[in-house]
Tab-separated table of C-alpha atoms in Angstrom:
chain	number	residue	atom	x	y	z
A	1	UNK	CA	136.389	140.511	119.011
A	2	UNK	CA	139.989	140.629	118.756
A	3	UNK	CA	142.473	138.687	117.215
A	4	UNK	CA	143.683	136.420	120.466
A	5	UNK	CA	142.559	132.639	120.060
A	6	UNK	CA	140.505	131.449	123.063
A	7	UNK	CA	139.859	127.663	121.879
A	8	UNK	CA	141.911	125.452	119.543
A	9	UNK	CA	140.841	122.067	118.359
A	10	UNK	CA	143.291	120.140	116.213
A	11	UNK	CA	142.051	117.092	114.988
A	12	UNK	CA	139.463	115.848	117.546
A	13	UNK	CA	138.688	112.545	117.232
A	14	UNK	CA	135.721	110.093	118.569
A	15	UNK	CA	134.830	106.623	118.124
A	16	UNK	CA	132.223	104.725	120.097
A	17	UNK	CA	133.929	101.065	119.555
A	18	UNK	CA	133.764	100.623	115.752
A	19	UNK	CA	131.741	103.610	115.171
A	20	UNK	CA	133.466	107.002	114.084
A	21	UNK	CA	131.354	109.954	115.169
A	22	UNK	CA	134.195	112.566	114.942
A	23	UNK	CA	136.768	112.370	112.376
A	24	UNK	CA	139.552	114.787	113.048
A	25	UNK	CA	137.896	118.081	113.544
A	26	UNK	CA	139.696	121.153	113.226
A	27	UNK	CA	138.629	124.719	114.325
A	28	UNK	CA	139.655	128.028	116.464
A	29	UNK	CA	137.112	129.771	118.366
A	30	UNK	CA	138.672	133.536	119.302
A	31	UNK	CA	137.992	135.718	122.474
A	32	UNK	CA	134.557	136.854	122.575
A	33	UNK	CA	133.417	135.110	119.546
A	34	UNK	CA	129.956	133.954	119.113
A	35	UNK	CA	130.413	130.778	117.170
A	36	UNK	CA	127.209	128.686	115.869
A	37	UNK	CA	126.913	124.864	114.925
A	38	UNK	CA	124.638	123.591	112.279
A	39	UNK	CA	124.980	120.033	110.905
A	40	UNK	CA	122.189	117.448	109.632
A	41	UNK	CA	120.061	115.543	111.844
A	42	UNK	CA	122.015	113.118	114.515
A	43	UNK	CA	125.422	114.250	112.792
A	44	UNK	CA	126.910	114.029	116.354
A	45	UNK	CA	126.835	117.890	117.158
A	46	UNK	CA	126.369	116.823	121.282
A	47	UNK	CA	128.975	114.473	121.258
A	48	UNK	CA	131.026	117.238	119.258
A	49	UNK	CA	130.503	119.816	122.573
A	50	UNK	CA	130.444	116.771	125.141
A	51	UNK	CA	134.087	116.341	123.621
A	52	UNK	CA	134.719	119.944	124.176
A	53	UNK	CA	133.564	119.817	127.694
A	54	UNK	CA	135.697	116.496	128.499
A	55	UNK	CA	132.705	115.011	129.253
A	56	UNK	CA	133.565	112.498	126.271
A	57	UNK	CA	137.345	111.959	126.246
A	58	UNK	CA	138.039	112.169	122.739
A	59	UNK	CA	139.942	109.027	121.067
A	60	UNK	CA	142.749	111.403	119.496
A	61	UNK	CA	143.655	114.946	118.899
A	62	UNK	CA	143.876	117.787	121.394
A	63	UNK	CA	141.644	120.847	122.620
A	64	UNK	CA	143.652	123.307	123.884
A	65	UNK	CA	142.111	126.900	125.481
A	66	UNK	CA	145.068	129.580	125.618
A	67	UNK	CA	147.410	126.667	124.610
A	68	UNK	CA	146.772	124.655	127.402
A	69	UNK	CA	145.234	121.754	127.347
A	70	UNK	CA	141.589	121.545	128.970
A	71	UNK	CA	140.999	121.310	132.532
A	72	UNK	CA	137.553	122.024	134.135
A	73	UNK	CA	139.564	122.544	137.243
A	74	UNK	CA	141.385	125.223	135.977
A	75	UNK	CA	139.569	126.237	132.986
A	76	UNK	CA	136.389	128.598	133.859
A	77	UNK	CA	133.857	126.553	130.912
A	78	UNK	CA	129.828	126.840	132.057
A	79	UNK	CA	127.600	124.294	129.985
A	80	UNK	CA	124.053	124.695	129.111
A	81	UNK	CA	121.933	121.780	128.239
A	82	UNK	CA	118.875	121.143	126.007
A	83	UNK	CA	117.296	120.113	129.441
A	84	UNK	CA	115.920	122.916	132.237
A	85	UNK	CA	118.772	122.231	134.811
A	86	UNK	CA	117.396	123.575	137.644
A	87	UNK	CA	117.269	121.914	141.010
A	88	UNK	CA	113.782	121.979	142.149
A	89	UNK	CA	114.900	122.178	145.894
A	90	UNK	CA	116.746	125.260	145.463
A	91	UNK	CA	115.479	129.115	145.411
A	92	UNK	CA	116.472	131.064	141.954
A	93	UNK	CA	119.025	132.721	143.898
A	94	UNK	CA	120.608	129.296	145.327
A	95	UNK	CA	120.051	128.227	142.104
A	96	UNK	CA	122.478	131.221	140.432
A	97	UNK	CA	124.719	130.620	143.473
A	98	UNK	CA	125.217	127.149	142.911
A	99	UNK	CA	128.678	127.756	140.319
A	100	UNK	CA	130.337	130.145	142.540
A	101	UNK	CA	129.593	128.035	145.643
A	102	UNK	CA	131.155	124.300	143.892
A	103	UNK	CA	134.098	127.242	143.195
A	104	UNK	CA	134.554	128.137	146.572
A	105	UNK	CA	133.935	131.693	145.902
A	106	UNK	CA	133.780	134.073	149.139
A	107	UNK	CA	130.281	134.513	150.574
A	108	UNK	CA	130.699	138.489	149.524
A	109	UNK	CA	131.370	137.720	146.119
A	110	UNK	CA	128.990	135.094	145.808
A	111	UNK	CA	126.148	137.905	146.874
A	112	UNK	CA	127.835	140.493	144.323
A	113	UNK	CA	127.817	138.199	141.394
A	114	UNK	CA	124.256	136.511	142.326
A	115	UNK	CA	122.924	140.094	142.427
A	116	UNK	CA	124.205	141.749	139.128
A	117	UNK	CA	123.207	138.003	137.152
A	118	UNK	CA	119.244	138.131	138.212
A	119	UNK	CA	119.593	141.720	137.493
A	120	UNK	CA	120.918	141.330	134.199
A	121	UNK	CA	118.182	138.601	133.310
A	122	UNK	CA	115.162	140.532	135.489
A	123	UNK	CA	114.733	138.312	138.040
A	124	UNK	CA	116.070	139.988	140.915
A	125	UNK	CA	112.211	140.052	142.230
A	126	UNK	CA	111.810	136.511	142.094
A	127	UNK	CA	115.135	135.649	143.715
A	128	UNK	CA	112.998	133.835	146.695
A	129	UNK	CA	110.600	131.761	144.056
A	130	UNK	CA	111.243	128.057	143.220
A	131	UNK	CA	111.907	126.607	140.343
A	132	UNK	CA	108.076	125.330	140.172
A	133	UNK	CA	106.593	128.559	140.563
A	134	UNK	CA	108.446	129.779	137.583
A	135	UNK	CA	107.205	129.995	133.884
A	136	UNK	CA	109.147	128.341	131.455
A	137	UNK	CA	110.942	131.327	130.537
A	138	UNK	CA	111.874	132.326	133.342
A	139	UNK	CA	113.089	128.422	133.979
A	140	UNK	CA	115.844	129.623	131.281
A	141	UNK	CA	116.670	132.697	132.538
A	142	UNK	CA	117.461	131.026	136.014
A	143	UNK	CA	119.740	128.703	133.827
A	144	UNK	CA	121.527	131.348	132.008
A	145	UNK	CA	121.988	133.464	134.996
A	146	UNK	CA	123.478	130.446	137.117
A	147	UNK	CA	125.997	130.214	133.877
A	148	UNK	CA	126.922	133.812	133.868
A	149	UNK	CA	127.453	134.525	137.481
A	150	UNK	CA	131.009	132.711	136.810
A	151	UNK	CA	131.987	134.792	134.555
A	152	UNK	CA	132.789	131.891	132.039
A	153	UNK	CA	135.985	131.788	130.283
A	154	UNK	CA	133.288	129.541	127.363
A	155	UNK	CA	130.084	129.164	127.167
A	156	UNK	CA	128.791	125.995	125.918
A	157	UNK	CA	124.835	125.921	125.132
A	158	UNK	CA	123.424	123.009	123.496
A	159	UNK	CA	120.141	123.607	122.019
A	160	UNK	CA	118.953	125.314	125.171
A	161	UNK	CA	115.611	126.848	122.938
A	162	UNK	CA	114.943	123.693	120.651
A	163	UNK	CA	111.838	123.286	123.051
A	164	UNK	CA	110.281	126.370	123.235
A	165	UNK	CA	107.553	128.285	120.824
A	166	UNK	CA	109.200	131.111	118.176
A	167	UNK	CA	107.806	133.854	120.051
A	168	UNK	CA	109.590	133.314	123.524
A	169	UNK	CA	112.560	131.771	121.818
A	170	UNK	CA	112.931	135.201	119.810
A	171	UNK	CA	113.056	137.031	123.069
A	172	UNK	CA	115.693	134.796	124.632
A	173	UNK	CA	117.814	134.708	121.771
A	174	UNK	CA	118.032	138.632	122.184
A	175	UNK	CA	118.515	138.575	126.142
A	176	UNK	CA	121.342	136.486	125.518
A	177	UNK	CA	122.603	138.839	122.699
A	178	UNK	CA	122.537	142.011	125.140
A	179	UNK	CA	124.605	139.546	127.797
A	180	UNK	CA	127.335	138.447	125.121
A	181	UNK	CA	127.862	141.613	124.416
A	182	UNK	CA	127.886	142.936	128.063
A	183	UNK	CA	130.078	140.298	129.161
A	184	UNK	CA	132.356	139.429	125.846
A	185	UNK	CA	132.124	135.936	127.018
A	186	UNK	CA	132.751	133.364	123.991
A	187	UNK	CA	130.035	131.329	123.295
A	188	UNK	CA	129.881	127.752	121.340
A	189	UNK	CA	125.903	127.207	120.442
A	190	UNK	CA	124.359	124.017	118.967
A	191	UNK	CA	121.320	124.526	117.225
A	192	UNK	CA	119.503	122.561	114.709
A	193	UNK	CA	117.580	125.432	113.850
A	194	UNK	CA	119.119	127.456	110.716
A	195	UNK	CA	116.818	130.714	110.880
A	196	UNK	CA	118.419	130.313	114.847
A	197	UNK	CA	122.098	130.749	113.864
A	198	UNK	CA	121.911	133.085	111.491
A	199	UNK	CA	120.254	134.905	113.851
A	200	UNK	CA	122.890	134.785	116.599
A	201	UNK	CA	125.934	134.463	115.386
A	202	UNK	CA	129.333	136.198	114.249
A	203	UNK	CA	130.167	132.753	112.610
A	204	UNK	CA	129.014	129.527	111.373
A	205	UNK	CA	130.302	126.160	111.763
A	206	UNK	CA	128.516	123.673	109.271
A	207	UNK	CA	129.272	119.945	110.134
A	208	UNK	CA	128.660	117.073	107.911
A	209	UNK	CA	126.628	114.032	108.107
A	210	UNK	CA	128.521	110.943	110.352
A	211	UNK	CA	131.425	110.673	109.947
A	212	UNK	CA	131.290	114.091	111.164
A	213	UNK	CA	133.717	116.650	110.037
A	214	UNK	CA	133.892	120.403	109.050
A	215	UNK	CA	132.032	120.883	105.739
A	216	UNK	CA	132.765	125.080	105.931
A	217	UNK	CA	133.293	127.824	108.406
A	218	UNK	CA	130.822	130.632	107.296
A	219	UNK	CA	131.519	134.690	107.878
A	220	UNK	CA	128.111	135.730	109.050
A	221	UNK	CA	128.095	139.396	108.259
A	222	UNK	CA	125.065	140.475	108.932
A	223	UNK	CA	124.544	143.715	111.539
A	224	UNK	CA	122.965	143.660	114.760
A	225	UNK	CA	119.481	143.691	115.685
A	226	UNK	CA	119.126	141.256	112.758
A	227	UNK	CA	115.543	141.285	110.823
A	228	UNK	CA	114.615	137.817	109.672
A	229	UNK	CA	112.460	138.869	107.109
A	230	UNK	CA	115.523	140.984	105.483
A	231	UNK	CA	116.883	139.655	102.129
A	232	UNK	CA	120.174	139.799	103.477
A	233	UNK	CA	119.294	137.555	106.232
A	234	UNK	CA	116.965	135.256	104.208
A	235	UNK	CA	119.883	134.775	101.711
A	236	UNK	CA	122.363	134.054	104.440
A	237	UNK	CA	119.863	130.925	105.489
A	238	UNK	CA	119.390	129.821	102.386
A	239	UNK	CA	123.432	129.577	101.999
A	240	UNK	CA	123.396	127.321	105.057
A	241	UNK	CA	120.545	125.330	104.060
A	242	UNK	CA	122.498	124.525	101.283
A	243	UNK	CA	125.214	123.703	102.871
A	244	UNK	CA	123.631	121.063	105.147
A	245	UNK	CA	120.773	119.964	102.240
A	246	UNK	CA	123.870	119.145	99.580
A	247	UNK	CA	126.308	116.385	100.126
């Protein structure tokens, strides 16, 4: 990571009527920076990255990327949801191509980019398969693939493992480590799962209850491949327990 700020959010802002969900939120996200979100249940962490995404429209305050303001036209953001996005009429290879193809990227590149994503998430043998024929994991690895092939500017993933048991989540959290780091894409992940983002992340956002704002940003030190049963890391969850528990 280097020192260049991708994202800059300066004092977002969101109110459904009378009801203040964000209340001027603050941060910088840098290049390349893998950047959790932890906050108490319902605290308004999706409406925090549906801001980010435009779409919410935030009441006041400004999200700039490279000191521009957002635009999804121009802006290369991919968004993954808590839901399997796949389209069940589509092959895992239309499904990958789907991004570049809305971005009216050549047919060439479109095959070059479809190509190196299944092989970076080992599906290139089930390019031909649909979406039913497809375990769950590999459901998400479709998903993540599709999101990659555009070589995001941001990656915005919104509890995309929240459903899944702790053994296959494990192994997706690390595929996705070996792609941020192959890729140096910045990534933005909601989780409401501590153990989760201490796991994955260079930092830690921890948001407070409604209205929601910043309670701390969190330095997660820890070294990579990360052991959860290490007092190091069991000390680092307990710090953001803490942090969310305490008001």
């Amino acid at each position: 990571m280097n020192g260049e700020i991708k994202i800059k959010v300066r004092n977002m802002t969101k109110r459904f009527g009378e009801l203040l969900v964000l209340d001027k939120v603050s941060f910088d996200v840098h290049k390349g920076e893998f950047l959790c979100i932890v906050g108490p249940t319902g605290c308004g962490k999706t409406t925090f990255l549906n801001c980010l995404t435009k779409l919410y429209e935030p009441t006041s305050g400004e999200i700039l990327i490279n000191d521009e303001p957002v635009d999804l036209k121009k802006h290369n953001i991919a968004y993954i949801f808590q839901e399997y996005s796949t389209m069940s009429w589509l092959t895992v290879e239309e499904n990958v191509a789907f991004g570049l193809e809305i971005k009216h990227h050549s047919k060439e590149d479109i095959k070059r980019e479809v190509n190196e994503a299944l092989e970076m998430v080992g599906l290139t043998k089930y390019r031909k398969y649909y979406p039913s024929e497809l375990s769950t994991s590999m459901l998400q690895r479709v998903v993540i693939a599709r999101a990659f092939a555009t070589k995001p500017e941001v990656l915005l993933m919104d509890e995309p493992y929240g459903q899944l048991d702790v053994e296959l989540r494990f192994k997706l959290e690390d595929e996705l480590l070996d792609l941020w780091r192959k890729t140096g894409t910045t990534v933005i992940f909601i989780t409401h799962n501590i153990e989760e983002a201490v796991y994955l992340s260079e930092n830690i956002l921890v948001l407070t209850n409604k209205p929601t704002t910043i309670k701390e940003r969190l330095v997660n030190p820890l070294p990579f491949p990360r052991k959860i049963t290490s007092p190091e890391f069991v000390d680092m969850r307990v710090k953001v327990t803490d942090l969310i528990k305490w008001w």
